[in-house]
Each structure stands twice: as structure tokens, then as C-alpha cells.
Amino acid sequence: MAELLGISGSLKTGSYNTALLRAAAELVPEGSALDVATVHGIPLYDGDEEAQSGVPKQVEALKARIAESDGLVIATPEYNNSMPGVLKNAIDWLSRPPKDIRRVFGGRPVVSMGATPGAKGTLLSQTAWLQVWRALGMRPWLETSLYVGGAGKLFSREGALTDMETRKRLENLMKGFVAFAKQNQPPS
Ligand SMILES: Cc1cc2nc3c(=O)[nH]c(=O)nc-3n(C[C@H](O)[C@H](O)[C@H](O)COP(=O)(O)O)c2cc1C
């Protein structure tokens, strides 16, 4: 049994990536769970604000949820061939202060996925995230990948993942990641 935490890198109501994450929560193997968190409302990182008031409460709360999870599931859009600033900004706040990085991220299993109307399925964005996982000392699961291109044809208007092949691939990804997460917990 694994208790996973999912974060979408999009704030948009009709986001493909948030929809993909919701589908992942449905398809997680029985006995495990994927709780979906949001980065809505996280301010832009500002070193002056941090020096004056510390890390915002909302960021501390999300840090605690990550630290309690057995693994992180990231659904990332791709912007200009790389990661979206909204999610990078959130991860940057979550990595403050540096003394907490080990507790929150160190050795923690992480997997990414991503959806785009474009052809390459967020390959470049997901590749860019690898540098960040390394900086935070995370443990990325790389055996299976999910690059969802042509997303406009794969989701219903209500945001349900309707394409059966993509659902199967997502289910396999979640199955593999749960097994990996169970076997690769950071020492407490
Ligand atoms: C600033 C910006 C840059 C984008 N750059 C890319 C890109 O490099 N590759 C790509 O596949 N899609 C790109 N897109 C399109 C996004 O994939 C599309 O808006 C997608 O719906 C975003 O994910 P979401 O639906 O989860 O919000 C870009 C969109 C924006 C707003």
C-alpha cells in the first residue's frame, strides 16, 4: 500500500494535466491512493518576503503533505520546450529553507507525466524536471514514461480521460510506480 501525493503544474480549470492526474487517482492500484494537491495561491518566490515572514503557511502545509507521502506524482504541462513557471515556482518555495530539503524531498520517489495538444507529449518538460529532482535528491522512477500528445482527442469536454489506450498506459505507470515507491522509501 502506497499513499501518493499528486501535483498538477497547471492552474487552468480545463487543464489536461489536472485531468490526467485525476485519471491517475482513479487508476491507482487497489489498496493504494493518490491524493491530489494544488499549487493555487502560492505566491511568487520572493527572498525579501522569506527573510521577513518565512515560508508561507500554505507552502509549509504542502511540504508536510509531501513529507508524509510515499511518493510524488507530477503532472506537468510543457511551456516553450520546458517546465511551466507556475510549478517551478511552487517547487522553489517548497525547497525553502534548504535545511528542510532532505526531510521533504530527500530520497523520495517521484514520477512525472504530462499532456499537451502538441505532438511530443511534454517530453522536453519532463526531461527538464530531471535536473530538479537531482538537485532535491529525489528518486525518479524512469522505467516507464507517459508523454500524452494530441490531448484534445483523448479527453471528454468534462475532463475525463476517455482514450482507452492512454488509460491503459497510465494504469501501468501507476502500478509500476506504486511498486517502486513501496520498495524505495527514504530512511525515516
Ligand atoms: C506560454 C505557453 C507555451 C507553450 N509551449 C508549449 C510547448 O513548448 N510544447 C507544447 O507541447 N505545448 C506548449 N504549449 C501548449 C500547452 O501544452 C497547452 O496550453 C496545454 O493545454 C497546457 O496544459 P494544461 O491544459 O494542463 O494547462 C504552450 C502554452 C503556453 C501558454
XYZ file of C-alpha atoms and ligand atoms in Angstrom:
219
model
C 0.000 0.000 0.000
C 1.350 3.405 -1.005
C -0.056 6.840 -0.131
C 0.944 9.101 -3.008
C 0.614 12.845 -3.432
C -0.116 14.340 -6.866
C 0.542 17.893 -8.030
C -0.569 19.390 -11.340
C 1.505 22.161 -12.853
C -1.495 23.932 -14.354
C -3.928 26.378 -12.754
C -6.388 26.242 -15.665
C -9.921 24.995 -14.956
C -9.993 22.763 -18.017
C -6.354 21.671 -17.652
C -5.366 18.460 -19.446
C -2.683 17.846 -16.836
C -5.045 18.176 -13.895
C -7.442 15.865 -15.753
C -4.610 13.385 -16.289
C -3.818 13.473 -12.574
C -7.485 12.872 -11.692
C -7.458 9.865 -14.016
C -4.255 8.634 -12.324
C -6.062 8.827 -8.952
C -8.811 6.604 -10.381
C -6.369 4.106 -11.850
C -4.005 3.730 -8.890
C -3.829 0.045 -7.821
C -6.324 -1.100 -5.228
C -5.114 -0.582 -1.672
C -3.056 2.475 -2.642
C -4.231 6.049 -3.013
C -3.291 9.216 -4.846
C -4.276 12.409 -3.055
C -4.352 15.458 -5.347
C -2.892 18.743 -4.053
C -2.971 22.160 -5.701
C -0.457 24.969 -6.168
C -3.238 27.554 -6.468
C -2.479 30.622 -4.373
C 1.255 30.030 -3.863
C 2.859 33.481 -4.272
C 5.856 34.212 -6.454
C 9.052 33.329 -4.627
C 10.452 36.471 -3.035
C 13.598 36.335 -0.911
C 12.614 39.514 0.927
C 9.259 38.035 1.894
C 11.009 34.877 3.073
C 13.503 36.905 5.178
C 10.699 38.933 6.766
C 7.944 36.364 7.224
C 9.449 32.940 6.488
C 7.827 30.364 4.239
C 4.077 30.954 3.627
C 1.742 28.753 5.718
C 0.254 27.202 2.615
C 3.738 26.157 1.432
C 4.572 24.693 4.859
C 1.318 22.721 4.729
C 2.187 21.312 1.302
C 5.725 20.494 2.462
C 4.203 18.454 5.292
C 1.945 16.581 2.859
C 4.903 15.741 0.611
C 6.982 14.632 3.603
C 4.158 12.322 4.758
C 3.640 10.808 1.311
C 5.232 7.650 -0.049
C 5.889 9.351 -3.374
C 5.168 12.347 -5.539
C 3.277 12.229 -8.842
C 3.805 15.299 -11.028
C 1.567 16.115 -13.994
C 3.421 18.786 -15.904
C 2.494 20.980 -18.841
C 5.226 22.000 -21.264
C 5.826 25.690 -21.920
C 8.324 26.814 -24.544
C 10.023 23.415 -24.567
C 10.461 23.325 -20.796
C 8.678 23.233 -17.447
C 5.920 25.718 -16.539
C 6.960 28.608 -14.293
C 3.950 28.134 -12.009
C 5.081 24.680 -10.920
C 8.779 25.537 -10.835
C 7.926 28.489 -8.581
C 5.948 26.212 -6.270
C 8.787 23.675 -6.073
C 11.232 26.519 -5.382
C 9.153 27.694 -2.391
C 8.758 24.084 -1.259
C 12.554 23.733 -1.227
C 12.927 26.511 1.389
C 14.636 26.641 3.803
C 17.398 24.367 2.466
C 17.648 22.519 5.807
C 14.184 21.053 5.104
C 15.006 19.695 1.626
C 16.169 16.375 2.970
C 13.071 15.844 5.124
C 10.643 16.883 2.375
C 12.262 15.610 -0.811
C 15.371 13.566 0.053
C 15.228 10.032 -1.365
C 11.500 10.415 -2.038
C 10.180 8.543 -5.089
C 8.867 10.805 -7.852
C 7.312 10.163 -11.239
C 6.232 12.637 -13.894
C 3.636 12.549 -16.627
C 2.313 15.240 -18.909
C -0.285 16.113 -21.515
C -0.333 18.616 -24.356
C -2.289 19.204 -27.542
C 1.167 19.187 -29.204
C 2.823 16.187 -30.811
C 5.701 15.493 -28.436
C 3.663 14.942 -25.306
C 5.735 17.099 -22.862
C 8.941 15.128 -23.457
C 11.095 18.247 -23.096
C 9.319 19.457 -19.976
C 9.577 16.094 -18.247
C 13.253 15.870 -19.210
C 13.864 19.347 -17.776
C 12.357 18.262 -14.437
C 15.051 15.580 -14.055
C 17.591 18.276 -13.186
C 15.316 19.484 -10.408
C 14.750 16.011 -8.953
C 18.524 15.614 -8.860
C 19.011 18.975 -7.130
C 16.488 17.921 -4.461
C 17.980 14.440 -4.041
C 14.765 12.711 -5.119
C 14.454 9.231 -6.545
C 12.821 9.461 -10.003
C 11.158 6.377 -11.433
C 12.208 6.177 -15.072
C 11.310 2.688 -16.220
C 8.043 3.722 -17.831
C 7.150 7.107 -19.302
C 3.890 8.773 -20.219
C 4.022 11.518 -22.838
C 0.445 12.338 -23.808
C 0.356 14.212 -27.134
C -2.718 15.235 -29.127
C -4.581 15.640 -25.834
C -7.564 17.354 -27.462
C -8.746 13.988 -28.788
C -8.171 11.966 -25.629
C -10.298 13.753 -23.014
C -14.011 14.447 -22.911
C -15.291 18.014 -22.649
C -15.865 17.386 -18.927
C -12.203 16.443 -18.467
C -12.459 12.651 -18.312
C -9.646 10.662 -19.887
C -11.649 8.710 -22.445
C -8.904 7.234 -24.630
C -8.606 3.584 -23.638
C -5.000 3.132 -24.751
C -3.863 6.150 -22.716
C -5.844 4.898 -19.710
C -4.065 1.532 -20.000
C -0.660 3.211 -20.212
C -1.497 5.386 -17.218
C -2.675 2.385 -15.225
C 0.614 0.588 -15.988
C 2.570 3.660 -14.960
C 0.758 3.873 -11.633
C 1.175 0.154 -10.998
C 4.909 0.332 -11.643
C 5.354 3.482 -9.600
C 3.466 2.118 -6.593
C 5.721 -0.970 -6.592
C 8.808 1.238 -6.917
C 7.644 3.607 -4.173
C 6.970 0.746 -1.759
C 10.488 -0.602 -2.258
C 12.286 2.741 -2.175
C 11.182 4.636 0.901
C 13.669 7.156 2.304
C 15.008 6.238 5.752
C 12.879 7.959 8.409
C 3.342 30.006 -22.783
C 2.973 28.682 -23.401
C 3.950 27.938 -24.023
C 3.635 26.685 -24.559
N 4.641 25.925 -25.072
C 4.387 24.644 -25.417
C 5.448 23.745 -25.778
O 6.614 24.104 -25.782
N 5.135 22.476 -26.086
C 3.845 22.022 -26.080
O 3.618 20.843 -26.353
N 2.797 22.844 -25.752
C 3.054 24.129 -25.414
N 2.024 24.959 -25.037
C 0.640 24.478 -25.100
C 0.283 23.735 -23.814
O 0.719 22.397 -23.944
C -1.223 23.783 -23.633
O -1.622 25.124 -23.335
C -1.712 22.840 -22.554
O -3.117 22.800 -22.591
C -1.214 23.262 -21.179
O -1.521 22.285 -20.223
P -2.870 22.326 -19.336
O -4.012 22.028 -20.279
O -2.684 21.275 -18.320
O -2.977 23.716 -18.762
C 2.310 26.217 -24.521
C 1.324 27.012 -23.918
C 1.643 28.227 -23.353
C 0.574 29.026 -22.649
